[in-house]
Amino acid sequence: MKKTYLFLLLLPGLLFLTVFMVVPILLTIGSTFFENGQPSLGGYMHFFKDPYFLKILLTTLRVSLVTTFLCILLGFPVAYYISRQGPRRKGLLLALAIFPPLTSSVVRSFSWMIILGKKGPLNNALIALGLIKEPLDILYTPTAMMIGLIHLFLPLIIITLVGVMENIDPDLIKAAESLGAGRFTAFRKVIVPLSVPGLIIGSILVFVGSLTAYTTPALLGGKRRVISTFLYQNAITLNDWYLASVIATIMMVITFVIIALMNKLANKLNPKG
């Protein structure tokens, strides 16, 4: 009786997700295997044979992977520092960490356009310090996209890591140090392995977000295409919904493959779960 009651509570949400998410996704994927009413894989063959399409795909993967790696590199020490603070200070630092996602992505992107421009504060500062003689071409490059995406998704990995790290007993570090381990060795051997679940979840969120982000790459990348802007161009500008469906399916497959690889890596890094 209790299980039936719980299922009935779950049923409206399941029906909503099935009708408005699962069914459209299946229809989108299914449409890519038919061309002019005939079974065909022509869309995928055309995509993977075209050097321009492959360049867009490789650029997207490079931007997403580098963004994820840099978010881990920047977010891990920040998350550890926040997790070791008292409740009041921790709350303040977390509020500051999640502030960027509360700002519109359009506003953030335009801010970075000003900062990274040839006459922006960054180039002006570098020239004033004598580090460069000519303004750097940062805006409308993959580097600009990465900077914007790191600003956008770094809070996600900080929050997920803090949630895991604050549950790690500080006495474990003291025990490791009492057995002869240095501070860095104790951190590497104790904190890092125990943080793997949060690290994997945060990495997946950052990678998938970077892979599918549209506004930030569109504004900071200029004419540089990534797969999300390429999908939008084919669907809205060129009205080629067939190719857009192929691109969407490829994005979904990449997402599931990366999630599977990260879960496999997590099992190797932390076999005891």
C-alpha atoms as a printed R data frame, in Angstrom:
    type eleno elety resid chain resno      x      y       z
1   ATOM     1    CA   MET     A     1  0.000  0.000   0.000
2   ATOM     2    CA   LYS     A     2  2.811  2.380   0.916
3   ATOM     3    CA   LYS     A     3  4.715  1.633  -2.312
4   ATOM     4    CA   THR     A     4  1.569  2.243  -4.368
5   ATOM     5    CA   TYR     A     5  1.038  5.576  -2.621
6   ATOM     6    CA   LEU     A     6  4.632  6.620  -3.301
7   ATOM     7    CA   PHE     A     7  4.293  5.591  -6.960
8   ATOM     8    CA   LEU     A     8  1.146  7.697  -7.335
9   ATOM     9    CA   LEU     A     9  3.066 10.697  -5.983
10  ATOM    10    CA   LEU     A    10  5.773 10.025  -8.551
11  ATOM    11    CA   LEU     A    11  3.382  9.456 -11.474
12  ATOM    12    CA   PRO     A    12  2.623 13.122 -12.430
13  ATOM    13    CA   GLY     A    13  6.317 13.952 -12.660
14  ATOM    14    CA   LEU     A    14  7.032 10.811 -14.687
15  ATOM    15    CA   LEU     A    15  4.208 11.570 -17.115
16  ATOM    16    CA   PHE     A    16  5.394 15.156 -17.540
17  ATOM    17    CA   LEU     A    17  9.001 14.096 -18.229
18  ATOM    18    CA   THR     A    18  7.878 11.336 -20.593
19  ATOM    19    CA   VAL     A    19  5.586 13.548 -22.679
20  ATOM    20    CA   PHE     A    20  7.714 16.684 -22.790
21  ATOM    21    CA   MET     A    21 11.261 15.289 -22.671
22  ATOM    22    CA   VAL     A    22 11.600 11.561 -23.412
23  ATOM    23    CA   VAL     A    23  9.200 11.429 -26.363
24  ATOM    24    CA   PRO     A    24 10.641 14.539 -28.133
25  ATOM    25    CA   ILE     A    25 14.185 13.227 -27.639
26  ATOM    26    CA   LEU     A    26 13.269  9.814 -29.097
27  ATOM    27    CA   LEU     A    27 11.492 11.455 -32.036
28  ATOM    28    CA   THR     A    28 14.521 13.681 -32.657
29  ATOM    29    CA   ILE     A    29 16.925 10.729 -32.583
30  ATOM    30    CA   GLY     A    30 14.614  8.564 -34.694
31  ATOM    31    CA   SER     A    31 14.287 11.231 -37.396
32  ATOM    32    CA   THR     A    32 18.046 11.163 -38.011
33  ATOM    33    CA   PHE     A    33 17.866  7.580 -39.298
34  ATOM    34    CA   PHE     A    34 15.446  8.463 -42.096
35  ATOM    35    CA   GLU     A    35 16.048 10.731 -45.078
36  ATOM    36    CA   ASN     A    36 13.288 11.426 -47.597
37  ATOM    37    CA   GLY     A    37 11.228  8.666 -45.987
38  ATOM    38    CA   GLN     A    38 13.955  6.034 -46.432
39  ATOM    39    CA   PRO     A    39 16.224  4.486 -43.773
40  ATOM    40    CA   SER     A    40 19.589  6.210 -44.039
41  ATOM    41    CA   LEU     A    41 22.740  7.095 -42.137
42  ATOM    42    CA   GLY     A    42 23.591  9.786 -44.659
43  ATOM    43    CA   GLY     A    43 23.358 12.606 -42.132
44  ATOM    44    CA   TYR     A    44 26.008 11.074 -39.874
45  ATOM    45    CA   MET     A    45 28.260 10.120 -42.801
46  ATOM    46    CA   HIS     A    46 27.994 13.661 -44.160
47  ATOM    47    CA   PHE     A    47 28.813 15.141 -40.743
48  ATOM    48    CA   PHE     A    48 31.900 13.008 -40.075
49  ATOM    49    CA   LYS     A    49 33.249 13.332 -43.615
50  ATOM    50    CA   ASP     A    50 33.064 17.123 -43.701
51  ATOM    51    CA   PRO     A    51 36.330 18.717 -42.379
52  ATOM    52    CA   TYR     A    52 34.469 21.893 -41.373
53  ATOM    53    CA   PHE     A    53 31.980 19.950 -39.235
54  ATOM    54    CA   LEU     A    54 34.768 17.915 -37.636
55  ATOM    55    CA   LYS     A    55 36.726 21.082 -36.861
56  ATOM    56    CA   ILE     A    56 33.676 22.496 -35.036
57  ATOM    57    CA   LEU     A    57 33.264 19.252 -33.081
58  ATOM    58    CA   LEU     A    58 36.948 19.111 -32.100
59  ATOM    59    CA   THR     A    59 36.930 22.792 -31.073
60  ATOM    60    CA   THR     A    60 33.884 22.145 -28.888
61  ATOM    61    CA   LEU     A    61 35.485 19.131 -27.216
62  ATOM    62    CA   ARG     A    62 38.734 21.011 -26.650
63  ATOM    63    CA   VAL     A    63 36.974 24.016 -25.130
64  ATOM    64    CA   SER     A    64 34.785 21.788 -22.908
65  ATOM    65    CA   LEU     A    65 37.643 19.577 -21.689
66  ATOM    66    CA   VAL     A    66 40.038 22.462 -20.993
67  ATOM    67    CA   THR     A    67 37.256 24.374 -19.213
68  ATOM    68    CA   THR     A    68 36.516 21.327 -17.047
69  ATOM    69    CA   PHE     A    69 40.197 20.781 -16.221
70  ATOM    70    CA   LEU     A    70 40.757 24.437 -15.293
71  ATOM    71    CA   CYS     A    71 37.588 24.495 -13.185
72  ATOM    72    CA   ILE     A    72 38.901 21.481 -11.251
73  ATOM    73    CA   LEU     A    73 42.325 23.098 -10.868
74  ATOM    74    CA   LEU     A    74 40.866 26.391  -9.627
75  ATOM    75    CA   GLY     A    75 37.888 25.022  -7.724
76  ATOM    76    CA   PHE     A    76 39.526 22.243  -5.701
77  ATOM    77    CA   PRO     A    77 41.678 24.419  -3.384
78  ATOM    78    CA   VAL     A    78 38.895 26.998  -3.047
79  ATOM    79    CA   ALA     A    79 36.389 24.299  -2.088
80  ATOM    80    CA   TYR     A    80 38.810 22.814   0.440
81  ATOM    81    CA   TYR     A    81 39.416 26.205   2.032
82  ATOM    82    CA   ILE     A    82 35.664 26.921   2.274
83  ATOM    83    CA   SER     A    83 34.926 23.463   3.722
84  ATOM    84    CA   ARG     A    84 37.400 24.070   6.581
85  ATOM    85    CA   GLN     A    85 35.754 27.336   7.691
86  ATOM    86    CA   GLY     A    86 33.188 27.883  10.431
87  ATOM    87    CA   PRO     A    87 29.456 27.932   9.652
88  ATOM    88    CA   ARG     A    88 29.106 31.734   9.396
89  ATOM    89    CA   ARG     A    89 32.178 32.292   7.244
90  ATOM    90    CA   LYS     A    90 31.388 29.233   5.133
91  ATOM    91    CA   GLY     A    91 27.915 30.586   4.398
92  ATOM    92    CA   LEU     A    92 29.358 33.954   3.345
93  ATOM    93    CA   LEU     A    93 31.974 32.375   1.077
94  ATOM    94    CA   LEU     A    94 29.409 30.056  -0.518
95  ATOM    95    CA   ALA     A    95 27.132 33.035  -1.164
96  ATOM    96    CA   LEU     A    96 30.007 34.794  -2.931
97  ATOM    97    CA   ALA     A    97 30.772 31.615  -4.896
98  ATOM    98    CA   ILE     A    98 27.241 31.196  -6.224
99  ATOM    99    CA   PHE     A    99 26.790 34.886  -7.034
100 ATOM   100    CA   PRO     A   100 27.983 34.639 -10.695
101 ATOM   101    CA   PRO     A   101 25.229 32.166 -11.774
102 ATOM   102    CA   LEU     A   102 22.638 34.587 -10.389
103 ATOM   103    CA   THR     A   103 23.710 37.133 -13.012
104 ATOM   104    CA   SER     A   104 22.418 36.859 -16.579
105 ATOM   105    CA   SER     A   105 24.822 35.050 -18.913
106 ATOM   106    CA   VAL     A   106 24.311 37.859 -21.434
107 ATOM   107    CA   VAL     A   107 25.446 40.467 -18.892
108 ATOM   108    CA   ARG     A   108 28.484 38.348 -17.930
109 ATOM   109    CA   SER     A   109 29.440 37.807 -21.560
110 ATOM   110    CA   PHE     A   110 29.191 41.491 -22.450
111 ATOM   111    CA   SER     A   111 31.328 42.289 -19.397
112 ATOM   112    CA   TRP     A   112 34.023 39.915 -20.629
113 ATOM   113    CA   MET     A   113 33.775 41.433 -24.110
114 ATOM   114    CA   ILE     A   114 34.707 44.787 -22.584
115 ATOM   115    CA   ILE     A   115 37.486 43.316 -20.416
116 ATOM   116    CA   LEU     A   116 39.073 41.203 -23.177
117 ATOM   117    CA   GLY     A   117 38.781 43.724 -26.005
118 ATOM   118    CA   LYS     A   118 41.868 45.259 -27.621
119 ATOM   119    CA   LYS     A   119 41.223 48.502 -25.747
120 ATOM   120    CA   GLY     A   120 39.884 46.755 -22.661
121 ATOM   121    CA   PRO     A   121 41.250 46.865 -19.095
122 ATOM   122    CA   LEU     A   122 43.233 43.625 -19.485
123 ATOM   123    CA   ASN     A   123 45.254 44.757 -22.518
124 ATOM   124    CA   ASN     A   124 45.670 48.242 -21.087
125 ATOM   125    CA   ALA     A   125 47.041 46.814 -17.840
126 ATOM   126    CA   LEU     A   126 49.466 44.466 -19.634
127 ATOM   127    CA   ILE     A   127 50.744 47.314 -21.818
128 ATOM   128    CA   ALA     A   128 51.101 49.633 -18.808
129 ATOM   129    CA   LEU     A   129 53.158 46.960 -16.998
130 ATOM   130    CA   GLY     A   130 55.382 46.576 -20.056
131 ATOM   131    CA   LEU     A   131 54.529 42.885 -20.492
132 ATOM   132    CA   ILE     A   132 53.273 43.370 -24.062
133 ATOM   133    CA   LYS     A   133 53.737 46.045 -26.722
134 ATOM   134    CA   GLU     A   134 50.662 45.320 -28.851
135 ATOM   135    CA   PRO     A   135 47.145 44.422 -27.635
136 ATOM   136    CA   LEU     A   136 46.448 40.693 -27.521
137 ATOM   137    CA   ASP     A   137 43.738 39.197 -29.723
138 ATOM   138    CA   ILE     A   138 41.840 37.366 -26.984
139 ATOM   139    CA   LEU     A   139 38.254 38.303 -27.808
140 ATOM   140    CA   TYR     A   140 36.430 36.119 -30.363
141 ATOM   141    CA   THR     A   141 38.776 33.170 -29.796
142 ATOM   142    CA   PRO     A   142 38.398 29.787 -28.045
143 ATOM   143    CA   THR     A   143 40.398 31.289 -25.163
144 ATOM   144    CA   ALA     A   144 37.716 33.942 -24.649
145 ATOM   145    CA   MET     A   145 35.054 31.212 -24.659
146 ATOM   146    CA   MET     A   146 36.955 29.259 -22.004
147 ATOM   147    CA   ILE     A   147 37.310 32.322 -19.786
148 ATOM   148    CA   GLY     A   148 33.581 33.013 -20.000
149 ATOM   149    CA   LEU     A   149 32.673 29.359 -19.391
150 ATOM   150    CA   ILE     A   150 35.019 29.078 -16.397
151 ATOM   151    CA   HIS     A   151 33.376 32.156 -14.898
152 ATOM   152    CA   LEU     A   152 29.993 30.545 -15.541
153 ATOM   153    CA   PHE     A   153 30.616 27.003 -14.285
154 ATOM   154    CA   LEU     A   154 33.346 27.296 -11.636
155 ATOM   155    CA   PRO     A   155 30.723 27.797  -8.867
156 ATOM   156    CA   LEU     A   156 29.152 24.424  -9.751
157 ATOM   157    CA   ILE     A   157 32.298 22.463  -9.062
158 ATOM   158    CA   ILE     A   158 33.040 24.491  -5.902
159 ATOM   159    CA   ILE     A   159 29.593 23.804  -4.472
160 ATOM   160    CA   THR     A   160 29.680 20.062  -5.234
161 ATOM   161    CA   LEU     A   161 33.170 19.690  -3.775
162 ATOM   162    CA   VAL     A   162 32.328 21.665  -0.629
163 ATOM   163    CA   GLY     A   163 29.354 19.359  -0.041
164 ATOM   164    CA   VAL     A   164 31.683 16.352  -0.063
165 ATOM   165    CA   MET     A   165 34.711 17.854   1.683
166 ATOM   166    CA   GLU     A   166 32.810 19.223   4.680
167 ATOM   167    CA   ASN     A   167 31.866 15.630   5.554
168 ATOM   168    CA   ILE     A   168 35.503 14.485   5.613
169 ATOM   169    CA   ASP     A   169 36.668 14.061   9.211
170 ATOM   170    CA   PRO     A   170 39.623 16.440   9.899
171 ATOM   171    CA   ASP     A   171 41.038 13.799  12.240
172 ATOM   172    CA   LEU     A   172 41.917 11.711   9.184
173 ATOM   173    CA   ILE     A   173 44.482 14.330   8.158
174 ATOM   174    CA   LYS     A   174 45.885 14.428  11.697
175 ATOM   175    CA   ALA     A   175 46.091 10.627  11.737
176 ATOM   176    CA   ALA     A   176 47.977 10.606   8.419
177 ATOM   177    CA   GLU     A   177 50.389 13.274   9.656
178 ATOM   178    CA   SER     A   178 50.956 11.369  12.914
179 ATOM   179    CA   LEU     A   179 51.981  8.354  10.822
180 ATOM   180    CA   GLY     A   180 54.686 10.378   9.065
181 ATOM   181    CA   ALA     A   181 52.889 11.833   6.060
182 ATOM   182    CA   GLY     A   182 53.600 15.438   5.161
183 ATOM   183    CA   ARG     A   183 50.774 17.952   4.810
184 ATOM   184    CA   PHE     A   184 50.747 17.698   1.010
185 ATOM   185    CA   THR     A   185 51.015 13.891   1.058
186 ATOM   186    CA   ALA     A   186 48.142 13.672   3.552
187 ATOM   187    CA   PHE     A   187 46.074 15.957   1.365
188 ATOM   188    CA   ARG     A   188 46.851 13.876  -1.746
189 ATOM   189    CA   LYS     A   189 46.326 10.501  -0.087
190 ATOM   190    CA   VAL     A   190 43.286 11.340   2.058
191 ATOM   191    CA   ILE     A   191 41.362 14.401   0.862
192 ATOM   192    CA   VAL     A   192 41.666 13.840  -2.897
193 ATOM   193    CA   PRO     A   193 40.428 10.192  -2.930
194 ATOM   194    CA   LEU     A   194 37.544 10.977  -0.574
195 ATOM   195    CA   SER     A   195 36.558 13.950  -2.761
196 ATOM   196    CA   VAL     A   196 36.248 11.844  -5.930
197 ATOM   197    CA   PRO     A   197 32.406 11.614  -5.859
198 ATOM   198    CA   GLY     A   198 32.026 15.400  -5.732
199 ATOM   199    CA   LEU     A   199 34.826 15.809  -8.254
200 ATOM   200    CA   ILE     A   200 33.131 13.503 -10.748
201 ATOM   201    CA   ILE     A   201 29.686 15.084 -10.322
202 ATOM   202    CA   GLY     A   202 31.143 18.584 -10.630
203 ATOM   203    CA   SER     A   203 33.210 17.620 -13.682
204 ATOM   204    CA   ILE     A   204 30.163 16.160 -15.427
205 ATOM   205    CA   LEU     A   205 28.123 19.294 -14.704
206 ATOM   206    CA   VAL     A   206 30.892 21.560 -16.018
207 ATOM   207    CA   PHE     A   207 31.610 19.460 -19.114
208 ATOM   208    CA   VAL     A   208 27.971 19.026 -20.125
209 ATOM   209    CA   GLY     A   209 27.290 22.699 -19.423
210 ATOM   210    CA   SER     A   210 30.290 23.771 -21.517
211 ATOM   211    CA   LEU     A   211 29.351 21.388 -24.323
212 ATOM   212    CA   THR     A   212 25.789 22.679 -24.587
213 ATOM   213    CA   ALA     A   213 26.263 26.363 -23.645
214 ATOM   214    CA   TYR     A   214 25.085 28.767 -26.322
215 ATOM   215    CA   THR     A   215 25.058 32.400 -25.149
216 ATOM   216    CA   THR     A   216 28.648 32.611 -23.875
217 ATOM   217    CA   PRO     A   217 30.288 30.958 -26.949
218 ATOM   218    CA   ALA     A   218 28.048 32.936 -29.306
219 ATOM   219    CA   LEU     A   219 29.035 36.301 -27.790
220 ATOM   220    CA   LEU     A   220 32.675 35.638 -26.893
221 ATOM   221    CA   GLY     A   221 33.476 33.342 -29.819
222 ATOM   222    CA   GLY     A   222 32.266 35.653 -32.578
223 ATOM   223    CA   LYS     A   223 32.524 33.765 -35.871
224 ATOM   224    CA   ARG     A   224 34.219 30.830 -34.150
225 ATOM   225    CA   ARG     A   225 31.642 28.057 -34.144
226 ATOM   226    CA   VAL     A   226 31.052 25.450 -31.461
227 ATOM   227    CA   ILE     A   227 28.520 22.678 -31.780
228 ATOM   228    CA   SER     A   228 25.746 24.512 -29.905
229 ATOM   229    CA   THR     A   229 25.975 27.636 -32.085
230 ATOM   230    CA   PHE     A   230 26.284 25.420 -35.157
231 ATOM   231    CA   LEU     A   231 23.085 23.607 -34.180
232 ATOM   232    CA   TYR     A   232 21.268 26.923 -33.707
233 ATOM   233    CA   GLN     A   233 22.509 28.173 -37.075
234 ATOM   234    CA   ASN     A   234 21.223 25.089 -38.917
235 ATOM   235    CA   ALA     A   235 17.882 24.979 -37.106
236 ATOM   236    CA   ILE     A   236 16.937 28.669 -37.031
237 ATOM   237    CA   THR     A   237 18.962 30.418 -39.737
238 ATOM   238    CA   LEU     A   238 19.266 27.704 -42.401
239 ATOM   239    CA   ASN     A   239 16.053 25.863 -41.406
240 ATOM   240    CA   ASP     A   240 17.874 22.544 -41.838
241 ATOM   241    CA   TRP     A   241 16.169 20.608 -39.074
242 ATOM   242    CA   TYR     A   242 17.508 17.267 -40.277
243 ATOM   243    CA   LEU     A   243 21.151 18.273 -39.811
244 ATOM   244    CA   ALA     A   244 20.223 20.029 -36.561
245 ATOM   245    CA   SER     A   245 18.731 16.741 -35.290
246 ATOM   246    CA   VAL     A   246 21.910 14.893 -36.280
247 ATOM   247    CA   ILE     A   247 24.015 17.436 -34.374
248 ATOM   248    CA   ALA     A   248 21.717 17.184 -31.323
249 ATOM   249    CA   THR     A   249 22.002 13.379 -31.347
250 ATOM   250    CA   ILE     A   250 25.796 13.560 -31.582
251 ATOM   251    CA   MET     A   251 25.831 15.944 -28.608
252 ATOM   252    CA   MET     A   252 23.720 13.527 -26.566
253 ATOM   253    CA   VAL     A   253 25.941 10.563 -27.452
254 ATOM   254    CA   ILE     A   254 29.089 12.504 -26.508
255 ATOM   255    CA   THR     A   255 27.489 13.476 -23.204
256 ATOM   256    CA   PHE     A   256 26.626  9.870 -22.302
257 ATOM   257    CA   VAL     A   257 30.067  8.612 -23.363
258 ATOM   258    CA   ILE     A   258 31.847 11.220 -21.219
259 ATOM   259    CA   ILE     A   259 29.605 10.436 -18.230
260 ATOM   260    CA   ALA     A   260 30.371  6.710 -18.615
261 ATOM   261    CA   LEU     A   261 34.128  7.377 -18.858
262 ATOM   262    CA   MET     A   262 34.086  9.637 -15.795
263 ATOM   263    CA   ASN     A   263 32.152  7.043 -13.779
264 ATOM   264    CA   LYS     A   264 34.692  4.415 -14.837
265 ATOM   265    CA   LEU     A   265 37.518  6.724 -13.780
266 ATOM   266    CA   ALA     A   266 35.757  7.309 -10.457
267 ATOM   267    CA   ASN     A   267 35.585  3.556  -9.812
268 ATOM   268    CA   LYS     A   268 39.322  3.244 -10.481
269 ATOM   269    CA   LEU     A   269 40.242  6.208  -8.291
270 ATOM   270    CA   ASN     A   270 37.930  5.168  -5.494
271 ATOM   271    CA   PRO     A   271 37.172  1.424  -5.885
272 ATOM   272    CA   LYS     A   272 35.512  1.246  -2.456
273 ATOM   273    CA   GLY     A   273 32.927  3.845  -3.531
